[in-house]
Coordinates of N, CA and C in Angstrom, one line a residue:
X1 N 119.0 85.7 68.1 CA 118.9 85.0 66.9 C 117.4 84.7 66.7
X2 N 116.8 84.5 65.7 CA 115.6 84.7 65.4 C 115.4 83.4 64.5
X3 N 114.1 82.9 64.5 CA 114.3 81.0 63.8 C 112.9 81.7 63.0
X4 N 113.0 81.5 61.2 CA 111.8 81.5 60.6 C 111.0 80.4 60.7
X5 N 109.4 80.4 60.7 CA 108.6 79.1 61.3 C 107.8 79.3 59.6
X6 N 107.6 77.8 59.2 CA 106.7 77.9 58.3 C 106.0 76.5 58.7
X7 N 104.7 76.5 58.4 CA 103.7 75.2 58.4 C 103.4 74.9 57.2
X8 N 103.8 73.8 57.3 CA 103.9 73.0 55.9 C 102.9 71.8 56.0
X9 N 101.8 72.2 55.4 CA 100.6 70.8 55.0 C 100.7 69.3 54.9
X10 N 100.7 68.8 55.1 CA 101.0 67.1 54.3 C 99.6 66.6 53.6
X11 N 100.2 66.2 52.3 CA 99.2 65.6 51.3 C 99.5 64.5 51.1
X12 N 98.3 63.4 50.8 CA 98.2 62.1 50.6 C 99.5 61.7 49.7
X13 N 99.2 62.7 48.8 CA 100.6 62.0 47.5 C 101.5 62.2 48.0
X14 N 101.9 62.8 49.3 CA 103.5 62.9 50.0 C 103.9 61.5 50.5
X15 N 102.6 60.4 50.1 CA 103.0 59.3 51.2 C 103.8 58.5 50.3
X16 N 104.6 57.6 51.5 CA 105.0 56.2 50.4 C 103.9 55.0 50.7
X17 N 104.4 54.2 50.3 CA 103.7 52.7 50.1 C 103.4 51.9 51.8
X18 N 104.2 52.6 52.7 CA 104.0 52.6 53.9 C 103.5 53.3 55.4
X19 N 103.0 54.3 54.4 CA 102.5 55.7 54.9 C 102.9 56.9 55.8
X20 N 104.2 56.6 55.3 CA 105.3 57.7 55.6 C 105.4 58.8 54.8
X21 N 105.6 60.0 55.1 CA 106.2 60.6 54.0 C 107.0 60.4 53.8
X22 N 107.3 60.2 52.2 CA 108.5 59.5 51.2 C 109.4 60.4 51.6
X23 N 110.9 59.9 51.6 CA 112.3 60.9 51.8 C 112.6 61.8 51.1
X24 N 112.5 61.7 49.8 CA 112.3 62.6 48.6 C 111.4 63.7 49.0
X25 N 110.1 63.7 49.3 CA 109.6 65.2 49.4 C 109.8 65.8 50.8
X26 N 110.5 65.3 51.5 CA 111.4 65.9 52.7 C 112.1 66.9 51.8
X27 N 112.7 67.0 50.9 CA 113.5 67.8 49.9 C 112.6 69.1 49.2
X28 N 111.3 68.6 49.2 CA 110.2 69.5 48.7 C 110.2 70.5 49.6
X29 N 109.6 69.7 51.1 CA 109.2 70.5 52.5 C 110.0 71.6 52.6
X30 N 111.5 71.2 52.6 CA 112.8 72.2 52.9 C 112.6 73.3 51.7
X31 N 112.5 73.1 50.4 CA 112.6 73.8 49.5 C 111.1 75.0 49.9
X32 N 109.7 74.8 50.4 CA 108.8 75.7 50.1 C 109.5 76.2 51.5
X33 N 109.7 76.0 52.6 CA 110.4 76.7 53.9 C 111.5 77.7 53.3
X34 N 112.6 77.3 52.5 CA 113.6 78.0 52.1 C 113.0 79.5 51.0
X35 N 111.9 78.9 50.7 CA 111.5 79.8 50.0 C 110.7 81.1 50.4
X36 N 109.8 80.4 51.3 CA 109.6 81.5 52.0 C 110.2 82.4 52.8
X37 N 111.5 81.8 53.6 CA 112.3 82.5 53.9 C 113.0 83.4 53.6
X38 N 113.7 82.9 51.7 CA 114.8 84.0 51.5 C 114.1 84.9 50.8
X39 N 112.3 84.8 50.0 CA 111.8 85.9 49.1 C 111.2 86.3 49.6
X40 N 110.2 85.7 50.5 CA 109.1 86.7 51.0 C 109.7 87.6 52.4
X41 N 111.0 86.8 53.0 CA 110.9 87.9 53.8 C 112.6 88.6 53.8
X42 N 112.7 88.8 52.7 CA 113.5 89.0 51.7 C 114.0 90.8 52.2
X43 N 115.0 91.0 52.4 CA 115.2 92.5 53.3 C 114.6 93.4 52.4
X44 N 113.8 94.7 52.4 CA 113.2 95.9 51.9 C 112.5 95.8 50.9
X45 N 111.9 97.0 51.0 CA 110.1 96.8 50.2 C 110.7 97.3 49.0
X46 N 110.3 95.8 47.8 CA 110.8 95.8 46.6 C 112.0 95.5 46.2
X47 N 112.9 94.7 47.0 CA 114.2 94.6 46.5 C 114.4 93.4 46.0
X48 N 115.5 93.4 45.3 CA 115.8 91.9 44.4 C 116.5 91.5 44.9
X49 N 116.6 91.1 46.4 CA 117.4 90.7 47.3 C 117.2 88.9 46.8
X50 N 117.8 88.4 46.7 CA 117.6 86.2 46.3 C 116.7 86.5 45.4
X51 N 115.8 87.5 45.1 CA 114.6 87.3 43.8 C 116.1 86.7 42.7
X52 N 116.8 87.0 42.5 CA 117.5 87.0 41.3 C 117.9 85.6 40.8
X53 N 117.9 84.7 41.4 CA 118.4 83.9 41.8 C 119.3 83.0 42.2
X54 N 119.2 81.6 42.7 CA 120.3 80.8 43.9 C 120.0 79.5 43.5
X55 N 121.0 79.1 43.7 CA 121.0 77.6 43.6 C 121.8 76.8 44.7
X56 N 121.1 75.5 44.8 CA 121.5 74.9 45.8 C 122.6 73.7 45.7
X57 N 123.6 74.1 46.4 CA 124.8 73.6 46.5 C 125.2 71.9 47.5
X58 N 124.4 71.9 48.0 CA 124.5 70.6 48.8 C 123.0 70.7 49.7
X59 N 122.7 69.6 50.0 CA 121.4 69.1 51.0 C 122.3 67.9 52.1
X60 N 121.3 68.1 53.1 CA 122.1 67.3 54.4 C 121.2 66.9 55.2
X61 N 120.8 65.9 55.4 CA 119.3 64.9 55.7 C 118.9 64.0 56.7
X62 N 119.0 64.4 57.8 CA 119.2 63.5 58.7 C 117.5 62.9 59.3
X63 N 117.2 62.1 58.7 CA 115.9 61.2 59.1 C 115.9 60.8 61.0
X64 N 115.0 61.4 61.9 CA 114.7 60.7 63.1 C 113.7 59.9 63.3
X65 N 112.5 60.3 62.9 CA 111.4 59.5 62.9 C 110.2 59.5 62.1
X66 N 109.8 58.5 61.5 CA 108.9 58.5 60.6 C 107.6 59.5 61.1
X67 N 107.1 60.4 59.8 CA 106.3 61.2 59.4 C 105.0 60.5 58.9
X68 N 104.0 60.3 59.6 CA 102.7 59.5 58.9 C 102.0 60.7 58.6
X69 N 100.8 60.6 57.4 CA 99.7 61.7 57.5 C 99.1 61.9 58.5
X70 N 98.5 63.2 58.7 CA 97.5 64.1 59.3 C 96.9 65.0 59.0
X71 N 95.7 65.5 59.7 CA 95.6 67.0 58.7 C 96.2 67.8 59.8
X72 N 96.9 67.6 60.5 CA 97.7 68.8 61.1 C 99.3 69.0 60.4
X73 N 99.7 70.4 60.3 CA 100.5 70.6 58.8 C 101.9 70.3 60.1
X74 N 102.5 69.8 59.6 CA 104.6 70.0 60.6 C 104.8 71.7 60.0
X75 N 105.6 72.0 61.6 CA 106.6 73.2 61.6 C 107.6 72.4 61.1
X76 N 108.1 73.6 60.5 CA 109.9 73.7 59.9 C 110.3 75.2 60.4
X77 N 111.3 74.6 61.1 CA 112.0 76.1 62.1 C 113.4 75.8 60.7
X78 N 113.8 77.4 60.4 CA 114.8 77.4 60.0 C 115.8 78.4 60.4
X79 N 116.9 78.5 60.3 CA 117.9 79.5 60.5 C 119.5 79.0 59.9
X80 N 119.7 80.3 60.1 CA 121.4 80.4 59.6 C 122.6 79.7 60.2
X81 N 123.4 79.2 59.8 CA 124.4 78.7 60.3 C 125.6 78.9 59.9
X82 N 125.5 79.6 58.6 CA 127.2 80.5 58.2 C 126.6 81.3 56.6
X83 N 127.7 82.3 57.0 CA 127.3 82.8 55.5 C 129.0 83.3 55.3
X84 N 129.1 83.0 54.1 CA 130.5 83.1 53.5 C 130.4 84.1 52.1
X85 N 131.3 84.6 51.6 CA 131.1 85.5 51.0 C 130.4 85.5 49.9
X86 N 130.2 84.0 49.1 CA 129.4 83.8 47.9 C 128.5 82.6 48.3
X87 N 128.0 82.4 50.1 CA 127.6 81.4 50.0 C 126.2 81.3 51.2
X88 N 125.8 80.5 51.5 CA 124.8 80.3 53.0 C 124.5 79.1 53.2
X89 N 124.3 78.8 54.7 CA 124.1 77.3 54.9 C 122.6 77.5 55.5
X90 N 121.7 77.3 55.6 CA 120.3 77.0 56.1 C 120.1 75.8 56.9
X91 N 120.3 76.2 58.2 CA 119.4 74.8 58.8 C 118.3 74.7 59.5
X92 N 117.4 73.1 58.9 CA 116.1 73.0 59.4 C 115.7 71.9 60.7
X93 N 114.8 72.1 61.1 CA 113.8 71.0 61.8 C 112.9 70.6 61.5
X94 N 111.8 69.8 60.8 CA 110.9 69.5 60.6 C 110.1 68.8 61.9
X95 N 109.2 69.5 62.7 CA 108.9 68.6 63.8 C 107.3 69.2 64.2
X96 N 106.8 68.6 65.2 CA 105.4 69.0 65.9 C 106.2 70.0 67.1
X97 N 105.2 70.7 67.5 CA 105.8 72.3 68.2 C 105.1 71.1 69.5
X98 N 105.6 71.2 70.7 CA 105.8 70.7 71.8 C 104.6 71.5 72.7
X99 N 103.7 70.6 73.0 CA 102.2 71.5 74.0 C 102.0 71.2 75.2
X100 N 101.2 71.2 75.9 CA 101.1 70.7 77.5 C 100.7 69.2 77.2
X101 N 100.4 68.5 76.2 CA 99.7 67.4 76.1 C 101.0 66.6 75.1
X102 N 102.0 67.1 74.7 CA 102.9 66.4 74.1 C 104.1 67.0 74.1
X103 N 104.9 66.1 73.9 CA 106.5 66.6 74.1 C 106.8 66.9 72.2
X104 N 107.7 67.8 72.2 CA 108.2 68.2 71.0 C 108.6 67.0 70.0
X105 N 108.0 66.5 69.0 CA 108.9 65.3 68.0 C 109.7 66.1 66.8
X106 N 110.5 65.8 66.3 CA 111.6 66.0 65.6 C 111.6 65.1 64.4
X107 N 111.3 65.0 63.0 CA 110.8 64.7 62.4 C 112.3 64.3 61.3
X108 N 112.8 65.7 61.1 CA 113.9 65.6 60.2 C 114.9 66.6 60.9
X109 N 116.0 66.7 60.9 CA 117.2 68.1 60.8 C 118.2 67.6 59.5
X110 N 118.0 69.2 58.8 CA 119.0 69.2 57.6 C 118.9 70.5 57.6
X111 N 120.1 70.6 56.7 CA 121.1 72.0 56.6 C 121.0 71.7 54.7
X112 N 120.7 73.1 54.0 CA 121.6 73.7 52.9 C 122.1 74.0 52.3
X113 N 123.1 74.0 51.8 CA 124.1 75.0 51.2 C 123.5 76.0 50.1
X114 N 123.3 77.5 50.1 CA 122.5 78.1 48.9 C 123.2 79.2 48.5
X115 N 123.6 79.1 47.0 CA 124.7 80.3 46.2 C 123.6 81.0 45.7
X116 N 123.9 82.3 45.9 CA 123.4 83.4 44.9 C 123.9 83.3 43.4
X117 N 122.8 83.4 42.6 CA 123.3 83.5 41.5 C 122.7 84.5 40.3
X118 N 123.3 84.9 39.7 CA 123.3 85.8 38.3 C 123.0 85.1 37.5
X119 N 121.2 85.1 37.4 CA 121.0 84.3 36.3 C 120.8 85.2 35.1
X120 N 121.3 86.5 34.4 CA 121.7 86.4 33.7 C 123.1 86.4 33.3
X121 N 124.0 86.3 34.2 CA 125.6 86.5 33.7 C 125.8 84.7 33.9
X122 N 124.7 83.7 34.4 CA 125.2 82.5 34.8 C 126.0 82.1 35.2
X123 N 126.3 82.6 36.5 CA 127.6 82.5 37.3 C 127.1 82.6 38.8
X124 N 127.9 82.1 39.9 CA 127.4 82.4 41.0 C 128.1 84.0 41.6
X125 N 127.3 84.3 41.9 CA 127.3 85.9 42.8 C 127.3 85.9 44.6
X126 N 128.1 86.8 44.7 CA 128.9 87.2 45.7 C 127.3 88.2 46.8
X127 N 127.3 87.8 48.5 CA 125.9 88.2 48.8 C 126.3 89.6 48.8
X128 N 124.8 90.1 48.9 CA 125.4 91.8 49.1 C 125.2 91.9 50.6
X129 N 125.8 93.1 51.0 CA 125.4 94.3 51.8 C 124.3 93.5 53.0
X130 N 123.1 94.2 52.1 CA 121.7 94.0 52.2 C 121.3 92.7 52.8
X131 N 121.5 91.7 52.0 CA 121.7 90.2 52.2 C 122.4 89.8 53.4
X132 N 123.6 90.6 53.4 CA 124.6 89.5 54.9 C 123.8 90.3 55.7
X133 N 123.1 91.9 55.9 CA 121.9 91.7 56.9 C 121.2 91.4 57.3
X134 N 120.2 91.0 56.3 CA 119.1 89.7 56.9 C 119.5 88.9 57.4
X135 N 120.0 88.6 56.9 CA 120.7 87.0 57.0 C 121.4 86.9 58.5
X136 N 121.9 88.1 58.9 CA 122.7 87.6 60.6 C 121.4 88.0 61.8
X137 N 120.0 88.6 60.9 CA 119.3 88.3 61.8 C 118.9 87.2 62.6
X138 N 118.9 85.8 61.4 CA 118.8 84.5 61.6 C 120.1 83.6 61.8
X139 N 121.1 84.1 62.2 CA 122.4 83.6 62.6 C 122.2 82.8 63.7
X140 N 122.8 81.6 64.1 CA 123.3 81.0 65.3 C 124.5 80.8 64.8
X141 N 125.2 81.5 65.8 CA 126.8 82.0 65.5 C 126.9 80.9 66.8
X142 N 126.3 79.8 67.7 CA 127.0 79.1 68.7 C 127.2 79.7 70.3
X143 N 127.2 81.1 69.9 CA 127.6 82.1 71.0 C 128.1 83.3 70.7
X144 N 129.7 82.8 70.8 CA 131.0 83.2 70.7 C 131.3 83.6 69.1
X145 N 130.6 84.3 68.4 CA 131.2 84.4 67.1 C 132.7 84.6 66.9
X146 N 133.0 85.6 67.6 CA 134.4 86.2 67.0 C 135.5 84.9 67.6
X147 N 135.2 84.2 68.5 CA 135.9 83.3 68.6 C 135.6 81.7 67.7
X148 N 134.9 82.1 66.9 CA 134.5 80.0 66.4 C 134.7 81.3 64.6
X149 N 135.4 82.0 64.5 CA 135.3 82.6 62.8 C 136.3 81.2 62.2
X150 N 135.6 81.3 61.1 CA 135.8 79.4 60.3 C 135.7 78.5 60.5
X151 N 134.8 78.1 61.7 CA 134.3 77.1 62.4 C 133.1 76.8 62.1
X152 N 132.2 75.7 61.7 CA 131.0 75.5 61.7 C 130.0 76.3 62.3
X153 N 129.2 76.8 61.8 CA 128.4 77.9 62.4 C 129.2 79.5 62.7
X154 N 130.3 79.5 61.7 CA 130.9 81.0 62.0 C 130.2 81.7 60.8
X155 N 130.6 83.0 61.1 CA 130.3 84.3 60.2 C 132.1 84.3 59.4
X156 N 131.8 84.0 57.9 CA 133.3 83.8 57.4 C 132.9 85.2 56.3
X157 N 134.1 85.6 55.8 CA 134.4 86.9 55.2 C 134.2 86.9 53.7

């Protein structure tokens, strides 16, 4: 299984009145990570693979420890956790990558929910082919796929 990394900047106006970054653009951070994930590295040269567009079905937020400024930008590790026939869950980390001088901090973990959609039939669309490929590149199936199918973190049909 393969985890997409993006570095994500932090800007003054991310802060709150306490100099945290605000909870609300935790929501941003996940959104430019998601995006780089599903279009830029989006299966085959030229395809309208998620270009078409998706919409997001639920967010899931679990705050560990406050995020103060720096100019050093946070990792967001993301990956798969189910994909269903009209559907995908994304989950993240927002954290500092772990060096000989520090242990790894853990910032946020949240998960996803993202429908394909037919924006012109305005309706949600079913993934293709193409799509559930990428996509089980970045699978954490848990292990055991064929044994956890409809289980949190399964591959469902």
């Amino acid at each position: 299984m393969s985890r997409h990394i993006y570095r994500c900047p932090l800007r003054w106006s991310d802060m709150d009145a306490f100099g945290h970054v605000n909870n609300v653009v935790f929501l941003r951070y996940l959104e430019e990570a998601r995006i780089d994930f599903m279009f830029r590295l989006a299966p085959g040269d030229g395809s309208p693979s998620f270009a078409g567009g998706s919409v997001v079905a639920r967010h899931e937020i679990d705050y560990k420890l406050p995020l103060v400024h720096r100019h050093e930008p946070v990792t967001i590790e993301s990956w798969v956790t189910k994909i269903a026939a009209a559907s995908l869950t994304i989950a993240y980390e927002v954290k500092d990558a772990a060096d000989a001088d520090s242990p790894e901090r853990v910032y946020v973990r949240a998960s996803t929910v993202v429908v394909p959609y037919d924006l012109e039939a305005a309706r949600p669309r079913r993934i293709s082919a193409e799509e559930k490929s990428f996509l089980l590149e970045y699978l954490d199936d848990g292990g055991d796929r064929a044994g956890r199918r409809g289980a949190r973190g399964a591959v469902a049909a």
